[in-house]
Tab-separated table of C-alpha atoms in Angstrom:
chain	number	residue	atom	x	y	z
A	89	UNK	CA	29.857	-42.121	-19.377
A	90	UNK	CA	29.637	-39.025	-17.172
A	91	UNK	CA	31.154	-39.110	-13.704
A	92	UNK	CA	27.803	-38.395	-12.051
A	93	UNK	CA	26.169	-41.174	-14.061
A	94	UNK	CA	28.765	-43.651	-12.863
A	95	UNK	CA	28.330	-42.447	-9.293
A	96	UNK	CA	24.578	-42.892	-9.590
A	97	UNK	CA	25.012	-46.476	-10.701
A	98	UNK	CA	27.526	-47.222	-7.964
A	99	UNK	CA	25.291	-45.604	-5.374
A	100	UNK	CA	23.047	-48.666	-5.477
A	101	UNK	CA	25.925	-50.534	-3.875
A	102	UNK	CA	26.669	-47.703	-1.466
A	103	UNK	CA	29.976	-46.811	-3.150
A	104	UNK	CA	29.362	-43.364	-4.612
A	105	UNK	CA	31.182	-41.561	-1.787
A	106	UNK	CA	34.169	-43.844	-2.072
A	107	UNK	CA	34.353	-43.270	-5.825
A	108	UNK	CA	34.290	-39.526	-5.351
A	109	UNK	CA	37.163	-39.734	-2.871
A	110	UNK	CA	39.282	-42.401	-4.541
A	111	UNK	CA	39.113	-41.685	-8.264
A	112	UNK	CA	40.757	-38.389	-9.273
A	113	UNK	CA	39.437	-36.513	-12.284
A	114	UNK	CA	42.143	-35.626	-14.831
A	115	UNK	CA	40.331	-32.618	-16.275
A	116	UNK	CA	40.595	-29.450	-14.248
A	117	UNK	CA	44.007	-30.255	-12.846
A	118	UNK	CA	47.038	-28.017	-13.154
A	119	UNK	CA	50.319	-29.359	-14.447
A	120	UNK	CA	51.692	-29.503	-10.910
A	121	UNK	CA	48.686	-31.480	-9.721
A	122	UNK	CA	49.114	-33.888	-12.630
A	123	UNK	CA	52.786	-34.314	-11.756
A	124	UNK	CA	51.845	-35.272	-8.194
A	125	UNK	CA	49.228	-37.670	-9.530
A	126	UNK	CA	51.655	-39.311	-11.933
A	127	UNK	CA	54.188	-39.866	-9.177
A	128	UNK	CA	51.506	-41.349	-6.922
A	129	UNK	CA	50.576	-43.796	-9.702
A	130	UNK	CA	54.168	-44.796	-10.369
A	131	UNK	CA	54.379	-42.945	-13.692
A	132	UNK	CA	57.255	-40.738	-14.760
A	133	UNK	CA	56.805	-37.125	-13.668
A	134	UNK	CA	57.284	-35.813	-17.203
A	135	UNK	CA	54.152	-37.672	-18.294
A	136	UNK	CA	52.138	-34.909	-16.622
A	137	UNK	CA	53.064	-32.429	-19.370
A	138	UNK	CA	51.840	-34.880	-22.018
A	139	UNK	CA	48.566	-35.379	-20.180
A	140	UNK	CA	48.154	-31.634	-19.621
A	141	UNK	CA	48.594	-30.664	-23.264
A	142	UNK	CA	46.467	-33.605	-24.368
A	143	UNK	CA	43.549	-32.442	-22.260
A	144	UNK	CA	43.654	-28.724	-22.949
A	145	UNK	CA	45.631	-28.033	-26.091
A	146	UNK	CA	44.806	-31.124	-28.145
A	147	UNK	CA	41.286	-31.375	-26.655
A	148	UNK	CA	41.385	-35.185	-26.533
A	149	UNK	CA	38.024	-36.743	-25.716
A	150	UNK	CA	39.235	-40.070	-24.306
A	151	UNK	CA	42.404	-41.599	-22.889
A	152	UNK	CA	43.036	-43.767	-25.944
A	153	UNK	CA	43.927	-40.616	-27.886
A	154	UNK	CA	46.912	-39.892	-25.622
A	155	UNK	CA	49.288	-41.774	-27.917
A	156	UNK	CA	52.353	-40.023	-26.481
A	157	UNK	CA	51.752	-42.204	-23.436
A	158	UNK	CA	52.570	-45.885	-23.474
A	159	UNK	CA	49.716	-48.354	-23.579
A	160	UNK	CA	50.608	-49.396	-20.042
A	161	UNK	CA	50.403	-45.785	-18.834
A	162	UNK	CA	47.038	-45.297	-20.493
A	163	UNK	CA	45.697	-48.455	-18.906
A	164	UNK	CA	46.902	-47.328	-15.501
A	165	UNK	CA	45.146	-43.997	-15.935
A	166	UNK	CA	41.952	-45.778	-16.995
A	167	UNK	CA	42.094	-47.915	-13.858
A	168	UNK	CA	42.916	-45.192	-11.352
A	169	UNK	CA	41.527	-41.928	-12.754
A	170	UNK	CA	38.404	-40.589	-14.419
A	171	UNK	CA	38.070	-38.632	-17.670
A	172	UNK	CA	34.429	-37.517	-17.520
A	173	UNK	CA	32.324	-35.188	-19.621
A	174	UNK	CA	29.341	-33.091	-18.721
A	175	UNK	CA	26.323	-34.327	-20.644
A	176	UNK	CA	24.528	-32.333	-23.323
A	177	UNK	CA	20.850	-31.872	-22.595
A	178	UNK	CA	19.735	-29.339	-25.183
A	179	UNK	CA	21.234	-27.392	-28.084
A	180	UNK	CA	19.297	-24.351	-29.266
A	181	UNK	CA	20.309	-22.188	-32.218
A	182	UNK	CA	19.181	-18.607	-32.681
A	183	UNK	CA	17.513	-17.817	-35.998
A	184	UNK	CA	18.602	-14.200	-35.657
A	185	UNK	CA	22.337	-13.990	-34.986
A	186	UNK	CA	24.112	-17.359	-34.908
A	187	UNK	CA	24.081	-17.633	-31.109
A	188	UNK	CA	23.730	-21.140	-29.682
A	189	UNK	CA	22.717	-22.050	-26.148
A	190	UNK	CA	23.635	-25.373	-24.601
A	191	UNK	CA	22.105	-26.970	-21.521
A	192	UNK	CA	24.345	-29.487	-19.757
A	193	UNK	CA	23.726	-32.027	-17.004
A	194	UNK	CA	26.354	-31.892	-14.262
A	195	UNK	CA	24.619	-34.193	-11.798
A	196	UNK	CA	21.246	-35.699	-11.134
A	197	UNK	CA	18.664	-32.891	-11.436
A	198	UNK	CA	21.495	-30.421	-11.849
A	199	UNK	CA	21.695	-28.384	-15.044
A	200	UNK	CA	23.737	-25.433	-16.264
A	201	UNK	CA	23.891	-23.418	-19.467
A	202	UNK	CA	26.660	-22.055	-21.679
A	203	UNK	CA	26.287	-19.802	-24.713
A	204	UNK	CA	28.267	-19.571	-27.962
A	205	UNK	CA	28.228	-15.961	-29.190
A	206	UNK	CA	29.846	-15.244	-32.576
A	207	UNK	CA	30.353	-11.635	-33.614
A	208	UNK	CA	28.646	-10.356	-36.718
A	209	UNK	CA	31.875	-10.385	-38.706
A	210	UNK	CA	32.930	-13.789	-37.392
A	211	UNK	CA	36.171	-12.499	-35.915
A	212	UNK	CA	35.200	-12.736	-32.266
A	213	UNK	CA	33.847	-16.013	-30.925
A	214	UNK	CA	32.852	-15.835	-27.287
A	215	UNK	CA	31.689	-18.557	-24.938
A	216	UNK	CA	29.729	-17.390	-21.907
A	217	UNK	CA	30.163	-20.019	-19.189
A	218	UNK	CA	28.594	-20.784	-15.820
A	219	UNK	CA	30.349	-21.075	-12.470
A	220	UNK	CA	27.513	-22.343	-10.266
A	221	UNK	CA	24.431	-24.527	-10.512
A	222	UNK	CA	21.783	-21.880	-10.050
A	223	UNK	CA	22.936	-18.825	-8.107
A	224	UNK	CA	23.514	-17.706	-4.541
A	225	UNK	CA	22.158	-14.219	-5.330
A	226	UNK	CA	18.774	-12.846	-6.310
A	227	UNK	CA	19.101	-10.033	-8.823
A	228	UNK	CA	15.536	-9.079	-9.737
A	229	UNK	CA	16.221	-8.746	-13.471
A	230	UNK	CA	18.115	-12.048	-13.803
A	231	UNK	CA	16.285	-15.286	-14.518
A	232	UNK	CA	19.046	-17.416	-12.976
A	233	UNK	CA	18.232	-15.873	-9.601
A	234	UNK	CA	14.861	-17.638	-9.718
A	235	UNK	CA	16.555	-21.035	-9.757
A	236	UNK	CA	17.457	-23.040	-6.694
A	237	UNK	CA	21.160	-22.905	-5.879
A	238	UNK	CA	22.524	-26.449	-6.063
A	239	UNK	CA	26.245	-25.960	-5.631
A	240	UNK	CA	29.493	-24.733	-7.106
A	241	UNK	CA	30.939	-26.200	-10.269
A	242	UNK	CA	34.262	-27.983	-10.089
A	243	UNK	CA	37.091	-26.627	-12.207
A	244	UNK	CA	36.783	-29.527	-14.642
A	245	UNK	CA	33.065	-28.819	-15.115
A	246	UNK	CA	33.809	-25.158	-15.837
A	247	UNK	CA	36.450	-26.044	-18.417
A	248	UNK	CA	34.413	-28.858	-19.931
A	249	UNK	CA	31.728	-26.362	-20.944
A	250	UNK	CA	34.294	-24.851	-23.304
A	251	UNK	CA	35.534	-28.212	-24.559
A	252	UNK	CA	31.997	-29.395	-25.233
A	253	UNK	CA	30.779	-26.176	-26.879
A	254	UNK	CA	33.804	-25.970	-29.162
A	255	UNK	CA	33.277	-29.547	-30.285
A	256	UNK	CA	29.563	-29.011	-30.866
A	257	UNK	CA	30.015	-25.861	-32.958
A	258	UNK	CA	33.148	-27.137	-34.736
A	259	UNK	CA	35.194	-24.055	-33.888
A	260	UNK	CA	37.367	-22.606	-31.135
A	261	UNK	CA	36.611	-19.644	-28.934
A	262	UNK	CA	38.630	-16.444	-29.051
A	263	UNK	CA	37.151	-15.103	-25.797
A	264	UNK	CA	35.703	-16.517	-22.585
A	265	UNK	CA	33.400	-14.643	-20.219
A	266	UNK	CA	32.427	-15.906	-16.760
A	267	UNK	CA	28.998	-14.307	-17.041
A	268	UNK	CA	26.717	-17.318	-17.169
A	269	UNK	CA	24.812	-18.889	-14.288
A	270	UNK	CA	26.120	-18.143	-10.814
A	271	UNK	CA	28.309	-15.626	-8.997
A	272	UNK	CA	31.973	-16.293	-9.888
A	273	UNK	CA	33.281	-14.683	-6.693
A	274	UNK	CA	31.312	-17.235	-4.669
A	275	UNK	CA	33.257	-19.987	-6.428
A	276	UNK	CA	36.478	-18.010	-6.535
A	277	UNK	CA	39.151	-20.693	-6.388
A	278	UNK	CA	37.622	-23.034	-8.971
A	279	UNK	CA	36.954	-20.086	-11.289
A	280	UNK	CA	40.463	-18.661	-11.008
A	281	UNK	CA	42.054	-22.071	-11.417
A	282	UNK	CA	40.066	-22.541	-14.622
A	283	UNK	CA	41.020	-19.073	-15.844
A	284	UNK	CA	44.727	-19.756	-15.373
A	285	UNK	CA	44.478	-23.015	-17.311
A	286	UNK	CA	42.664	-21.108	-20.059
A	287	UNK	CA	45.455	-18.534	-20.093
A	288	UNK	CA	48.359	-21.008	-20.043
A	289	UNK	CA	50.005	-21.301	-23.469
A	290	UNK	CA	50.469	-25.024	-22.799
A	291	UNK	CA	46.796	-25.219	-21.852
A	292	UNK	CA	44.042	-23.520	-23.841
A	293	UNK	CA	46.441	-20.778	-24.926
A	294	UNK	CA	44.124	-17.782	-24.586
A	295	UNK	CA	45.571	-14.429	-23.594
A	296	UNK	CA	44.616	-13.135	-20.147
A	297	UNK	CA	42.802	-10.172	-21.669
A	298	UNK	CA	40.590	-12.519	-23.672
A	299	UNK	CA	39.168	-13.843	-20.400
A	300	UNK	CA	36.684	-11.783	-18.392
A	301	UNK	CA	35.673	-12.537	-14.820
A	302	UNK	CA	32.508	-10.865	-13.542
A	303	UNK	CA	30.807	-10.194	-10.237
A	304	UNK	CA	27.503	-8.759	-9.090
A	305	UNK	CA	29.493	-6.832	-6.515
A	306	UNK	CA	31.091	-9.235	-4.019
A	307	UNK	CA	33.780	-6.895	-2.704
A	308	UNK	CA	35.683	-9.576	-0.776
A	309	UNK	CA	36.285	-11.402	-4.046
A	310	UNK	CA	37.366	-8.214	-5.791
A	311	UNK	CA	39.948	-7.488	-3.093
A	312	UNK	CA	41.256	-11.056	-3.308
A	313	UNK	CA	41.524	-10.654	-7.090
A	314	UNK	CA	43.541	-7.448	-6.606
A	315	UNK	CA	45.798	-8.903	-3.922
A	316	UNK	CA	46.570	-11.896	-6.135
A	317	UNK	CA	47.319	-9.508	-9.019
A	318	UNK	CA	45.171	-11.540	-11.359
A	319	UNK	CA	45.792	-10.599	-15.010
A	320	UNK	CA	42.276	-11.081	-16.369
A	321	UNK	CA	39.654	-8.576	-17.446
A	322	UNK	CA	37.176	-7.777	-14.710
A	323	UNK	CA	33.559	-6.618	-14.854
A	324	UNK	CA	31.160	-5.419	-12.166
A	325	UNK	CA	27.411	-5.744	-12.699
A	326	UNK	CA	26.470	-2.355	-11.256
A	327	UNK	CA	22.923	-1.732	-12.538
A	328	UNK	CA	21.963	1.058	-10.161
A	329	UNK	CA	24.053	4.065	-9.090
A	330	UNK	CA	21.877	4.983	-6.097
A	331	UNK	CA	22.994	3.206	-2.912
A	332	UNK	CA	19.473	3.268	-1.471
A	333	UNK	CA	17.827	1.875	-4.600
A	334	UNK	CA	20.390	-0.716	-5.647
A	335	UNK	CA	19.339	-3.122	-2.885
A	336	UNK	CA	15.804	-3.182	-4.290
A	337	UNK	CA	17.026	-4.885	-7.456
A	338	UNK	CA	20.231	-6.593	-6.208
A	339	UNK	CA	20.278	-8.230	-2.786
A	340	UNK	CA	24.085	-8.440	-2.910
A	341	UNK	CA	24.051	-4.720	-2.083
A	342	UNK	CA	22.836	-5.486	1.446
A	343	UNK	CA	26.082	-7.280	2.316
A	344	UNK	CA	28.373	-5.416	-0.087
A	345	UNK	CA	27.033	-1.845	-0.273
A	346	UNK	CA	27.610	0.377	-3.259
A	347	UNK	CA	30.078	2.732	-1.569
A	348	UNK	CA	32.337	-0.188	-0.650
A	349	UNK	CA	31.955	-1.589	-4.168
A	350	UNK	CA	33.056	1.690	-5.735
A	351	UNK	CA	36.046	1.841	-3.374
A	352	UNK	CA	37.074	-1.666	-4.473
A	353	UNK	CA	36.820	-0.574	-8.121
A	354	UNK	CA	39.040	2.432	-7.402
A	355	UNK	CA	41.575	0.150	-5.730
A	356	UNK	CA	41.472	-2.171	-8.747
A	357	UNK	CA	42.334	0.556	-11.246
A	358	UNK	CA	44.973	2.113	-9.004
A	359	UNK	CA	46.855	-1.029	-7.956
A	360	UNK	CA	46.507	-3.071	-11.144
A	361	UNK	CA	46.678	-0.057	-13.468
A	362	UNK	CA	43.931	-1.468	-15.678
A	363	UNK	CA	40.456	-0.371	-16.611
A	364	UNK	CA	37.470	-2.051	-15.016
A	365	UNK	CA	34.121	-2.584	-16.752
A	366	UNK	CA	30.750	-1.594	-15.317
A	367	UNK	CA	27.803	-3.569	-16.687
A	368	UNK	CA	24.524	-1.661	-16.514
A	369	UNK	CA	21.192	-3.316	-17.343
A	370	UNK	CA	18.816	-0.534	-18.413
A	371	UNK	CA	15.335	-0.811	-16.887
A	372	UNK	CA	12.781	1.931	-17.698
A	373	UNK	CA	11.338	3.700	-14.633
A	374	UNK	CA	13.891	1.932	-12.423
A	375	UNK	CA	17.416	3.077	-13.292
A	376	UNK	CA	17.242	5.152	-16.477
A	377	UNK	CA	16.356	8.607	-15.175
A	378	UNK	CA	18.647	11.570	-15.781
A	379	UNK	CA	19.619	11.551	-12.115
A	380	UNK	CA	20.720	7.929	-12.571
A	381	UNK	CA	22.813	8.889	-15.596
A	382	UNK	CA	24.466	11.647	-13.573
A	383	UNK	CA	25.148	9.362	-10.608
A	384	UNK	CA	26.582	6.664	-12.881
A	385	UNK	CA	28.795	9.228	-14.608
A	386	UNK	CA	30.012	10.445	-11.215
A	387	UNK	CA	31.010	6.898	-10.280
A	388	UNK	CA	32.829	6.504	-13.598
A	389	UNK	CA	34.726	9.765	-13.056
A	390	UNK	CA	35.748	8.729	-9.550
A	391	UNK	CA	37.043	5.346	-10.697
A	392	UNK	CA	38.843	6.988	-13.612
A	393	UNK	CA	39.940	3.943	-15.634
A	394	UNK	CA	36.691	2.281	-16.583
A	395	UNK	CA	34.273	1.607	-19.395
A	396	UNK	CA	30.522	1.184	-19.240
A	397	UNK	CA	28.532	-1.488	-21.041
A	398	UNK	CA	24.844	-0.597	-21.167
A	399	UNK	CA	22.480	-3.508	-21.799
A	400	UNK	CA	18.733	-3.231	-22.536
A	401	UNK	CA	16.680	-5.369	-20.154
A	402	UNK	CA	16.077	-8.818	-21.657
A	403	UNK	CA	13.771	-10.415	-19.071
A	404	UNK	CA	10.095	-9.661	-18.508
A	405	UNK	CA	9.049	-11.893	-15.604
A	406	UNK	CA	9.095	-8.969	-13.129
A	407	UNK	CA	6.633	-6.912	-15.141
A	408	UNK	CA	9.389	-4.542	-16.183
A	409	UNK	CA	9.741	-3.831	-19.884
A	410	UNK	CA	12.627	-3.549	-22.285
A	411	UNK	CA	13.570	0.092	-23.060
A	412	UNK	CA	12.801	1.532	-26.469
A	413	UNK	CA	15.616	2.580	-28.774
A	414	UNK	CA	14.799	6.233	-28.070
A	415	UNK	CA	14.973	5.689	-24.317
A	416	UNK	CA	18.361	4.021	-24.673
A	417	UNK	CA	19.663	6.860	-26.846
A	418	UNK	CA	18.439	9.457	-24.363
A	419	UNK	CA	20.059	7.688	-21.398
A	420	UNK	CA	23.364	7.203	-23.213
A	421	UNK	CA	23.321	10.821	-24.413
A	422	UNK	CA	22.987	12.144	-20.868
A	423	UNK	CA	25.635	9.707	-19.682
A	424	UNK	CA	28.104	10.807	-22.338
A	425	UNK	CA	27.522	14.437	-21.424
A	426	UNK	CA	28.852	13.769	-17.919
A	427	UNK	CA	31.736	11.335	-18.450
A	428	UNK	CA	34.496	10.595	-20.936
A	429	UNK	CA	34.459	6.874	-20.109
A	430	UNK	CA	33.891	4.676	-23.180
A	431	UNK	CA	30.257	3.560	-23.379
A	432	UNK	CA	29.184	0.512	-25.356
A	433	UNK	CA	25.568	-0.345	-26.035
A	434	UNK	CA	25.820	-4.120	-25.971
A	435	UNK	CA	23.581	-6.036	-28.292
A	436	UNK	CA	21.544	-8.902	-26.868
A	437	UNK	CA	22.425	-11.960	-28.931
A	438	UNK	CA	20.339	-15.061	-28.413
A	439	UNK	CA	17.165	-13.427	-27.096
A	440	UNK	CA	14.971	-15.735	-29.165
A	441	UNK	CA	16.472	-18.790	-27.419
A	442	UNK	CA	16.605	-17.247	-23.929
A	443	UNK	CA	20.356	-17.002	-24.240
A	444	UNK	CA	20.930	-13.268	-23.783
A	445	UNK	CA	22.227	-11.498	-20.683
A	446	UNK	CA	20.052	-12.258	-17.663
A	447	UNK	CA	18.023	-14.956	-19.401
A	448	UNK	CA	19.806	-18.179	-18.448
A	449	UNK	CA	17.174	-20.182	-16.592
A	450	UNK	CA	17.083	-23.552	-18.372
A	451	UNK	CA	14.313	-22.437	-20.726
A	452	UNK	CA	13.908	-23.045	-24.436
A	453	UNK	CA	12.602	-20.911	-27.292
A	454	UNK	CA	10.842	-17.689	-26.357
A	455	UNK	CA	7.158	-18.079	-27.148
A	456	UNK	CA	5.860	-14.557	-26.671
A	457	UNK	CA	5.162	-12.327	-29.636
A	458	UNK	CA	7.845	-9.684	-30.058
């Protein structure tokens, strides 16, 4: 039973708020938090390490599988804690590239999506996960921005996307990207807590550089990331190099203007001594002119340690169209002529199931003729 389902049933008796306050969720907790919980329940402190590895490393699906714990300890955990799962709503498989998109229920009338993205050679297996229910921003090219924002995800709900997707596909991820629904910097603490559990060798055991955190340009979050010396990869969804035009497609630019965003990127590369990634959705007649290529190259040169991922537009609800292959080649050619930064033309896996970049909006199979 999901936690929200149980709360819904208890709500008839007016107890849903009490349940939320009184019953701690085991998933999403750090080892230290589990130690404090064990002590509060009268269990030995060292039991926390067994619970921690059981959740994240062994990927146990219920408390009965924690056989390193005594039966009495398991019963106590069943009585005083919760071990919920987000609920699968839909599982769509691409006929083109092996991508799978999963819709999950995280509360009544609250849905999110996560995407399994295998590489062509099978070596890289990425899960793109969500950090919010809907989004606080309104990027014109992103379908998620059309959805109503219904709240931040808890750490356990972020991590459970990975646990559920891995179980459903029968494989484990090699990489995690926080590029699904929502703005990760607007749910900073839950996102970073999840990332550290993913990185921990006693947790999920992924290397820090196999985890990428993204932002549409929330500079306050970037500065916090730098000050905390976070070890993870970092990506900025730039999408327009003209400060006057960027606001027309990304409302985040009104509060966090492009010049401040570029300064935060410079600080990132200088203080953390790591490259930063600029994501650039290519939209014909909007941001693909030669002047745009030159401006983008200038930004890349000023930041110094960076790479640029160019992404053909995937959505069409605005009336904009996807660029042709020739238009992409021309833009990239002019970009390469002005900067030595690595440029990657990212493919768009999962387009036929509305699972590609910018398409997560709780929709099913694409019906238009392509």
